[in-house]
Amino acid sequence: MQTQLVTCTINGKLTQTVVDTRASLTDMLRNDYRLTSVKKGCEVGECGACNVLIDGECFNSCIYLAVWAEGKTIRTLEDLLGPNGELSDIQQAFIDEAAVQCGFCTPGVIMTAVEILGMGRRFTRDELRKLLSGHLCRCTGYENIVNAVEKTMNKRLDG
């Protein structure tokens, strides 16, 4: 087994860990840092349950090697909580709009929503559906997910 030291920033903290060069970023985040919002779903980049932000862009962490995280800034759902544990606006919108059913897909969908909302522009519902299309929700909560993202987008843009 070959290993490599990976130095990166995870949720605002500079970290270092030695990983198997074949390990996925999902495995590193879950096993070495106990960031369990990063779900192991399909493990082939199809479901989006493992989505994290890497340097501000969403990636399926299951098909992203941990060694590729060298020097990167990674954000997971755990980073969205406020200093006193308060939910972010997008997390609250998911609750308000009943966009959470079983919850398995929710962290990955929210991280994609964070990327979308970070673009700072208004999208149509069809555009939001397309931007969120990389996620599988087995509970079929898609309409409520779009509602939550749209509500947060409008609140942020309307001030």
JSON list of C-alpha atoms in Angstrom, two decimals:
[
{"chain": "A", "resi": 1, "resn": "MET", "atom": "CA", "xyz": [0.00, 0.00, 0.00]},
{"chain": "A", "resi": 2, "resn": "GLN", "atom": "CA", "xyz": [1.31, 3.43, -0.94]},
{"chain": "A", "resi": 3, "resn": "THR", "atom": "CA", "xyz": [0.54, 6.39, 1.28]},
{"chain": "A", "resi": 4, "resn": "GLN", "atom": "CA", "xyz": [0.87, 10.12, 0.96]},
{"chain": "A", "resi": 5, "resn": "LEU", "atom": "CA", "xyz": [0.60, 13.08, 3.32]},
{"chain": "A", "resi": 6, "resn": "VAL", "atom": "CA", "xyz": [-2.31, 15.36, 2.39]},
{"chain": "A", "resi": 7, "resn": "THR", "atom": "CA", "xyz": [-2.39, 18.91, 3.71]},
{"chain": "A", "resi": 8, "resn": "CYS", "atom": "CA", "xyz": [-5.61, 20.82, 3.08]},
{"chain": "A", "resi": 9, "resn": "THR", "atom": "CA", "xyz": [-8.12, 23.10, 4.77]},
{"chain": "A", "resi": 10, "resn": "ILE", "atom": "CA", "xyz": [-11.29, 21.37, 5.89]},
{"chain": "A", "resi": 11, "resn": "ASN", "atom": "CA", "xyz": [-14.13, 23.52, 7.17]},
{"chain": "A", "resi": 12, "resn": "GLY", "atom": "CA", "xyz": [-11.74, 26.37, 7.92]},
{"chain": "A", "resi": 13, "resn": "LYS", "atom": "CA", "xyz": [-9.09, 24.28, 9.71]},
{"chain": "A", "resi": 14, "resn": "LEU", "atom": "CA", "xyz": [-5.69, 23.42, 8.27]},
{"chain": "A", "resi": 15, "resn": "THR", "atom": "CA", "xyz": [-5.35, 19.63, 8.42]},
{"chain": "A", "resi": 16, "resn": "GLN", "atom": "CA", "xyz": [-2.76, 16.98, 7.65]},
{"chain": "A", "resi": 17, "resn": "THR", "atom": "CA", "xyz": [-3.29, 13.27, 7.34]},
{"chain": "A", "resi": 18, "resn": "VAL", "atom": "CA", "xyz": [-1.59, 10.32, 5.71]},
{"chain": "A", "resi": 19, "resn": "VAL", "atom": "CA", "xyz": [-3.88, 8.53, 3.27]},
{"chain": "A", "resi": 20, "resn": "ASP", "atom": "CA", "xyz": [-3.75, 5.48, 1.06]},
{"chain": "A", "resi": 21, "resn": "THR", "atom": "CA", "xyz": [-3.14, 6.88, -2.43]},
{"chain": "A", "resi": 22, "resn": "ARG", "atom": "CA", "xyz": [-6.19, 4.91, -3.65]},
{"chain": "A", "resi": 23, "resn": "ALA", "atom": "CA", "xyz": [-8.56, 6.35, -1.00]},
{"chain": "A", "resi": 24, "resn": "SER", "atom": "CA", "xyz": [-11.45, 8.58, -2.00]},
{"chain": "A", "resi": 25, "resn": "LEU", "atom": "CA", "xyz": [-12.02, 11.98, -0.48]},
{"chain": "A", "resi": 26, "resn": "THR", "atom": "CA", "xyz": [-15.27, 10.56, 0.95]},
{"chain": "A", "resi": 27, "resn": "ASP", "atom": "CA", "xyz": [-13.30, 7.97, 2.88]},
{"chain": "A", "resi": 28, "resn": "MET", "atom": "CA", "xyz": [-10.79, 10.52, 4.16]},
{"chain": "A", "resi": 29, "resn": "LEU", "atom": "CA", "xyz": [-13.50, 12.93, 5.31]},
{"chain": "A", "resi": 30, "resn": "ARG", "atom": "CA", "xyz": [-15.61, 10.24, 6.97]},
{"chain": "A", "resi": 31, "resn": "ASN", "atom": "CA", "xyz": [-12.91, 8.01, 8.41]},
{"chain": "A", "resi": 32, "resn": "ASP", "atom": "CA", "xyz": [-10.16, 10.46, 9.36]},
{"chain": "A", "resi": 33, "resn": "TYR", "atom": "CA", "xyz": [-12.26, 13.51, 10.25]},
{"chain": "A", "resi": 34, "resn": "ARG", "atom": "CA", "xyz": [-15.63, 11.95, 11.21]},
{"chain": "A", "resi": 35, "resn": "LEU", "atom": "CA", "xyz": [-17.51, 14.28, 8.86]},
{"chain": "A", "resi": 36, "resn": "THR", "atom": "CA", "xyz": [-20.52, 12.03, 8.51]},
{"chain": "A", "resi": 37, "resn": "SER", "atom": "CA", "xyz": [-22.61, 14.48, 6.49]},
{"chain": "A", "resi": 38, "resn": "VAL", "atom": "CA", "xyz": [-20.56, 13.19, 3.54]},
{"chain": "A", "resi": 39, "resn": "LYS", "atom": "CA", "xyz": [-22.64, 10.14, 2.66]},
{"chain": "A", "resi": 40, "resn": "LYS", "atom": "CA", "xyz": [-21.51, 6.97, 0.93]},
{"chain": "A", "resi": 41, "resn": "GLY", "atom": "CA", "xyz": [-24.24, 6.36, -1.61]},
{"chain": "A", "resi": 42, "resn": "CYS", "atom": "CA", "xyz": [-23.46, 4.94, -5.02]},
{"chain": "A", "resi": 43, "resn": "GLU", "atom": "CA", "xyz": [-19.65, 5.38, -4.82]},
{"chain": "A", "resi": 44, "resn": "VAL", "atom": "CA", "xyz": [-19.50, 5.96, -8.60]},
{"chain": "A", "resi": 45, "resn": "GLY", "atom": "CA", "xyz": [-20.41, 9.66, -8.84]},
{"chain": "A", "resi": 46, "resn": "GLU", "atom": "CA", "xyz": [-24.06, 9.20, -9.79]},
{"chain": "A", "resi": 47, "resn": "CYS", "atom": "CA", "xyz": [-26.16, 10.08, -6.73]},
{"chain": "A", "resi": 48, "resn": "GLY", "atom": "CA", "xyz": [-24.61, 13.27, -5.30]},
{"chain": "A", "resi": 49, "resn": "ALA", "atom": "CA", "xyz": [-24.96, 12.22, -1.65]},
{"chain": "A", "resi": 50, "resn": "CYS", "atom": "CA", "xyz": [-21.23, 12.76, -1.12]},
{"chain": "A", "resi": 51, "resn": "ASN", "atom": "CA", "xyz": [-21.05, 16.26, -2.63]},
{"chain": "A", "resi": 52, "resn": "VAL", "atom": "CA", "xyz": [-18.64, 18.69, -0.99]},
{"chain": "A", "resi": 53, "resn": "LEU", "atom": "CA", "xyz": [-17.28, 22.05, -2.05]},
{"chain": "A", "resi": 54, "resn": "ILE", "atom": "CA", "xyz": [-13.65, 22.06, -3.14]},
{"chain": "A", "resi": 55, "resn": "ASP", "atom": "CA", "xyz": [-12.30, 25.56, -3.67]},
{"chain": "A", "resi": 56, "resn": "GLY", "atom": "CA", "xyz": [-15.92, 26.72, -4.01]},
{"chain": "A", "resi": 57, "resn": "GLU", "atom": "CA", "xyz": [-17.00, 24.15, -6.61]},
{"chain": "A", "resi": 58, "resn": "CYS", "atom": "CA", "xyz": [-19.13, 21.07, -5.95]},
{"chain": "A", "resi": 59, "resn": "PHE", "atom": "CA", "xyz": [-17.60, 17.66, -6.53]},
{"chain": "A", "resi": 60, "resn": "ASN", "atom": "CA", "xyz": [-18.67, 14.07, -5.93]},
{"chain": "A", "resi": 61, "resn": "SER", "atom": "CA", "xyz": [-16.13, 13.20, -3.25]},
{"chain": "A", "resi": 62, "resn": "CYS", "atom": "CA", "xyz": [-16.56, 9.46, -3.90]},
{"chain": "A", "resi": 63, "resn": "ILE", "atom": "CA", "xyz": [-14.74, 9.74, -7.24]},
{"chain": "A", "resi": 64, "resn": "TYR", "atom": "CA", "xyz": [-12.28, 12.42, -6.11]},
{"chain": "A", "resi": 65, "resn": "LEU", "atom": "CA", "xyz": [-9.07, 10.93, -4.74]},
{"chain": "A", "resi": 66, "resn": "ALA", "atom": "CA", "xyz": [-8.05, 12.13, -1.30]},
{"chain": "A", "resi": 67, "resn": "VAL", "atom": "CA", "xyz": [-4.54, 12.92, -2.61]},
{"chain": "A", "resi": 68, "resn": "TRP", "atom": "CA", "xyz": [-6.05, 15.42, -5.06]},
{"chain": "A", "resi": 69, "resn": "ALA", "atom": "CA", "xyz": [-7.17, 17.47, -2.02]},
{"chain": "A", "resi": 70, "resn": "GLU", "atom": "CA", "xyz": [-3.57, 18.57, -1.43]},
{"chain": "A", "resi": 71, "resn": "GLY", "atom": "CA", "xyz": [-3.60, 22.35, -0.91]},
{"chain": "A", "resi": 72, "resn": "LYS", "atom": "CA", "xyz": [-7.36, 22.62, -1.45]},
{"chain": "A", "resi": 73, "resn": "THR", "atom": "CA", "xyz": [-10.10, 24.17, 0.67]},
{"chain": "A", "resi": 74, "resn": "ILE", "atom": "CA", "xyz": [-12.92, 21.74, 1.38]},
{"chain": "A", "resi": 75, "resn": "ARG", "atom": "CA", "xyz": [-16.33, 22.53, 2.86]},
{"chain": "A", "resi": 76, "resn": "THR", "atom": "CA", "xyz": [-18.85, 20.03, 4.13]},
{"chain": "A", "resi": 77, "resn": "LEU", "atom": "CA", "xyz": [-22.32, 20.52, 5.58]},
{"chain": "A", "resi": 78, "resn": "GLU", "atom": "CA", "xyz": [-20.81, 20.73, 9.06]},
{"chain": "A", "resi": 79, "resn": "ASP", "atom": "CA", "xyz": [-19.24, 24.06, 8.06]},
{"chain": "A", "resi": 80, "resn": "LEU", "atom": "CA", "xyz": [-22.62, 25.72, 7.48]},
{"chain": "A", "resi": 81, "resn": "LEU", "atom": "CA", "xyz": [-23.63, 25.90, 11.14]},
{"chain": "A", "resi": 82, "resn": "GLY", "atom": "CA", "xyz": [-23.25, 29.25, 12.87]},
{"chain": "A", "resi": 83, "resn": "PRO", "atom": "CA", "xyz": [-20.98, 29.76, 15.90]},
{"chain": "A", "resi": 84, "resn": "ASN", "atom": "CA", "xyz": [-23.76, 28.78, 18.31]},
{"chain": "A", "resi": 85, "resn": "GLY", "atom": "CA", "xyz": [-25.01, 25.88, 16.23]},
{"chain": "A", "resi": 86, "resn": "GLU", "atom": "CA", "xyz": [-27.66, 27.88, 14.38]},
{"chain": "A", "resi": 87, "resn": "LEU", "atom": "CA", "xyz": [-28.68, 26.64, 10.94]},
{"chain": "A", "resi": 88, "resn": "SER", "atom": "CA", "xyz": [-27.77, 28.50, 7.77]},
{"chain": "A", "resi": 89, "resn": "ASP", "atom": "CA", "xyz": [-30.56, 30.05, 5.71]},
{"chain": "A", "resi": 90, "resn": "ILE", "atom": "CA", "xyz": [-30.51, 27.21, 3.17]},
{"chain": "A", "resi": 91, "resn": "GLN", "atom": "CA", "xyz": [-30.68, 24.57, 5.90]},
{"chain": "A", "resi": 92, "resn": "GLN", "atom": "CA", "xyz": [-33.64, 26.37, 7.51]},
{"chain": "A", "resi": 93, "resn": "ALA", "atom": "CA", "xyz": [-35.35, 26.64, 4.11]},
{"chain": "A", "resi": 94, "resn": "PHE", "atom": "CA", "xyz": [-35.07, 22.86, 3.68]},
{"chain": "A", "resi": 95, "resn": "ILE", "atom": "CA", "xyz": [-36.91, 22.45, 6.98]},
{"chain": "A", "resi": 96, "resn": "ASP", "atom": "CA", "xyz": [-39.49, 25.14, 6.22]},
{"chain": "A", "resi": 97, "resn": "GLU", "atom": "CA", "xyz": [-40.25, 23.71, 2.77]},
{"chain": "A", "resi": 98, "resn": "ALA", "atom": "CA", "xyz": [-40.31, 20.06, 3.96]},
{"chain": "A", "resi": 99, "resn": "ALA", "atom": "CA", "xyz": [-37.43, 19.31, 1.58]},
{"chain": "A", "resi": 100, "resn": "VAL", "atom": "CA", "xyz": [-36.05, 16.75, 4.03]},
{"chain": "A", "resi": 101, "resn": "GLN", "atom": "CA", "xyz": [-37.63, 13.33, 4.06]},
{"chain": "A", "resi": 102, "resn": "CYS", "atom": "CA", "xyz": [-35.31, 10.47, 4.95]},
{"chain": "A", "resi": 103, "resn": "GLY", "atom": "CA", "xyz": [-32.41, 12.96, 4.89]},
{"chain": "A", "resi": 104, "resn": "PHE", "atom": "CA", "xyz": [-29.79, 10.76, 3.23]},
{"chain": "A", "resi": 105, "resn": "CYS", "atom": "CA", "xyz": [-29.40, 12.91, 0.12]},
{"chain": "A", "resi": 106, "resn": "THR", "atom": "CA", "xyz": [-29.90, 16.22, 1.95]},
{"chain": "A", "resi": 107, "resn": "PRO", "atom": "CA", "xyz": [-26.28, 17.13, 2.84]},
{"chain": "A", "resi": 108, "resn": "GLY", "atom": "CA", "xyz": [-25.10, 16.68, -0.75]},
{"chain": "A", "resi": 109, "resn": "VAL", "atom": "CA", "xyz": [-28.05, 18.58, -2.17]},
{"chain": "A", "resi": 110, "resn": "ILE", "atom": "CA", "xyz": [-27.50, 21.44, 0.28]},
{"chain": "A", "resi": 111, "resn": "MET", "atom": "CA", "xyz": [-23.82, 21.67, -0.69]},
{"chain": "A", "resi": 112, "resn": "THR", "atom": "CA", "xyz": [-24.86, 21.96, -4.34]},
{"chain": "A", "resi": 113, "resn": "ALA", "atom": "CA", "xyz": [-27.36, 24.63, -3.29]},
{"chain": "A", "resi": 114, "resn": "VAL", "atom": "CA", "xyz": [-24.55, 26.51, -1.51]},
{"chain": "A", "resi": 115, "resn": "GLU", "atom": "CA", "xyz": [-22.61, 26.55, -4.78]},
{"chain": "A", "resi": 116, "resn": "ILE", "atom": "CA", "xyz": [-25.70, 27.72, -6.73]},
{"chain": "A", "resi": 117, "resn": "LEU", "atom": "CA", "xyz": [-26.54, 30.44, -4.19]},
{"chain": "A", "resi": 118, "resn": "GLY", "atom": "CA", "xyz": [-22.92, 31.57, -4.18]},
{"chain": "A", "resi": 119, "resn": "MET", "atom": "CA", "xyz": [-23.26, 32.52, -7.85]},
{"chain": "A", "resi": 120, "resn": "GLY", "atom": "CA", "xyz": [-25.38, 35.47, -6.71]},
{"chain": "A", "resi": 121, "resn": "ARG", "atom": "CA", "xyz": [-27.80, 35.43, -9.59]},
{"chain": "A", "resi": 122, "resn": "ARG", "atom": "CA", "xyz": [-31.44, 34.57, -10.06]},
{"chain": "A", "resi": 123, "resn": "PHE", "atom": "CA", "xyz": [-32.24, 31.28, -11.77]},
{"chain": "A", "resi": 124, "resn": "THR", "atom": "CA", "xyz": [-35.56, 30.10, -13.15]},
{"chain": "A", "resi": 125, "resn": "ARG", "atom": "CA", "xyz": [-37.12, 26.98, -11.67]},
{"chain": "A", "resi": 126, "resn": "ASP", "atom": "CA", "xyz": [-36.12, 25.04, -14.78]},
{"chain": "A", "resi": 127, "resn": "GLU", "atom": "CA", "xyz": [-32.53, 26.24, -14.39]},
{"chain": "A", "resi": 128, "resn": "LEU", "atom": "CA", "xyz": [-32.56, 25.25, -10.71]},
{"chain": "A", "resi": 129, "resn": "ARG", "atom": "CA", "xyz": [-33.85, 21.80, -11.62]},
{"chain": "A", "resi": 130, "resn": "LYS", "atom": "CA", "xyz": [-31.02, 21.38, -14.11]},
{"chain": "A", "resi": 131, "resn": "LEU", "atom": "CA", "xyz": [-28.40, 22.64, -11.65]},
{"chain": "A", "resi": 132, "resn": "LEU", "atom": "CA", "xyz": [-29.71, 20.21, -9.01]},
{"chain": "A", "resi": 133, "resn": "SER", "atom": "CA", "xyz": [-30.09, 17.30, -11.45]},
{"chain": "A", "resi": 134, "resn": "GLY", "atom": "CA", "xyz": [-26.97, 15.48, -10.26]},
{"chain": "A", "resi": 135, "resn": "HIS", "atom": "CA", "xyz": [-28.80, 14.24, -7.17]},
{"chain": "A", "resi": 136, "resn": "LEU", "atom": "CA", "xyz": [-30.93, 11.19, -6.59]},
{"chain": "A", "resi": 137, "resn": "CYS", "atom": "CA", "xyz": [-33.62, 11.54, -3.93]},
{"chain": "A", "resi": 138, "resn": "ARG", "atom": "CA", "xyz": [-35.20, 8.17, -3.34]},
{"chain": "A", "resi": 139, "resn": "CYS", "atom": "CA", "xyz": [-38.04, 9.84, -1.43]},
{"chain": "A", "resi": 140, "resn": "THR", "atom": "CA", "xyz": [-38.81, 11.97, -4.51]},
{"chain": "A", "resi": 141, "resn": "GLY", "atom": "CA", "xyz": [-38.70, 15.27, -2.67]},
{"chain": "A", "resi": 142, "resn": "TYR", "atom": "CA", "xyz": [-37.49, 17.12, -5.73]},
{"chain": "A", "resi": 143, "resn": "GLU", "atom": "CA", "xyz": [-40.25, 19.75, -5.85]},
{"chain": "A", "resi": 144, "resn": "ASN", "atom": "CA", "xyz": [-39.72, 20.76, -2.23]},
{"chain": "A", "resi": 145, "resn": "ILE", "atom": "CA", "xyz": [-35.94, 20.85, -2.75]},
{"chain": "A", "resi": 146, "resn": "VAL", "atom": "CA", "xyz": [-36.38, 23.28, -5.66]},
{"chain": "A", "resi": 147, "resn": "ASN", "atom": "CA", "xyz": [-38.79, 25.30, -3.51]},
{"chain": "A", "resi": 148, "resn": "ALA", "atom": "CA", "xyz": [-36.21, 25.58, -0.71]},
{"chain": "A", "resi": 149, "resn": "VAL", "atom": "CA", "xyz": [-33.39, 26.66, -3.04]},
{"chain": "A", "resi": 150, "resn": "GLU", "atom": "CA", "xyz": [-35.65, 29.12, -4.86]},
{"chain": "A", "resi": 151, "resn": "LYS", "atom": "CA", "xyz": [-36.91, 30.61, -1.58]},
{"chain": "A", "resi": 152, "resn": "THR", "atom": "CA", "xyz": [-33.37, 31.13, -0.28]},
{"chain": "A", "resi": 153, "resn": "MET", "atom": "CA", "xyz": [-32.18, 32.54, -3.62]},
{"chain": "A", "resi": 154, "resn": "ASN", "atom": "CA", "xyz": [-35.03, 35.05, -3.69]},
{"chain": "A", "resi": 155, "resn": "LYS", "atom": "CA", "xyz": [-34.53, 36.09, -0.05]},
{"chain": "A", "resi": 156, "resn": "ARG", "atom": "CA", "xyz": [-30.82, 36.69, -0.62]},
{"chain": "A", "resi": 157, "resn": "LEU", "atom": "CA", "xyz": [-31.29, 38.59, -3.88]},
{"chain": "A", "resi": 158, "resn": "ASP", "atom": "CA", "xyz": [-34.28, 40.64, -2.73]},
{"chain": "A", "resi": 159, "resn": "GLY", "atom": "CA", "xyz": [-32.44, 41.66, 0.44]}
]
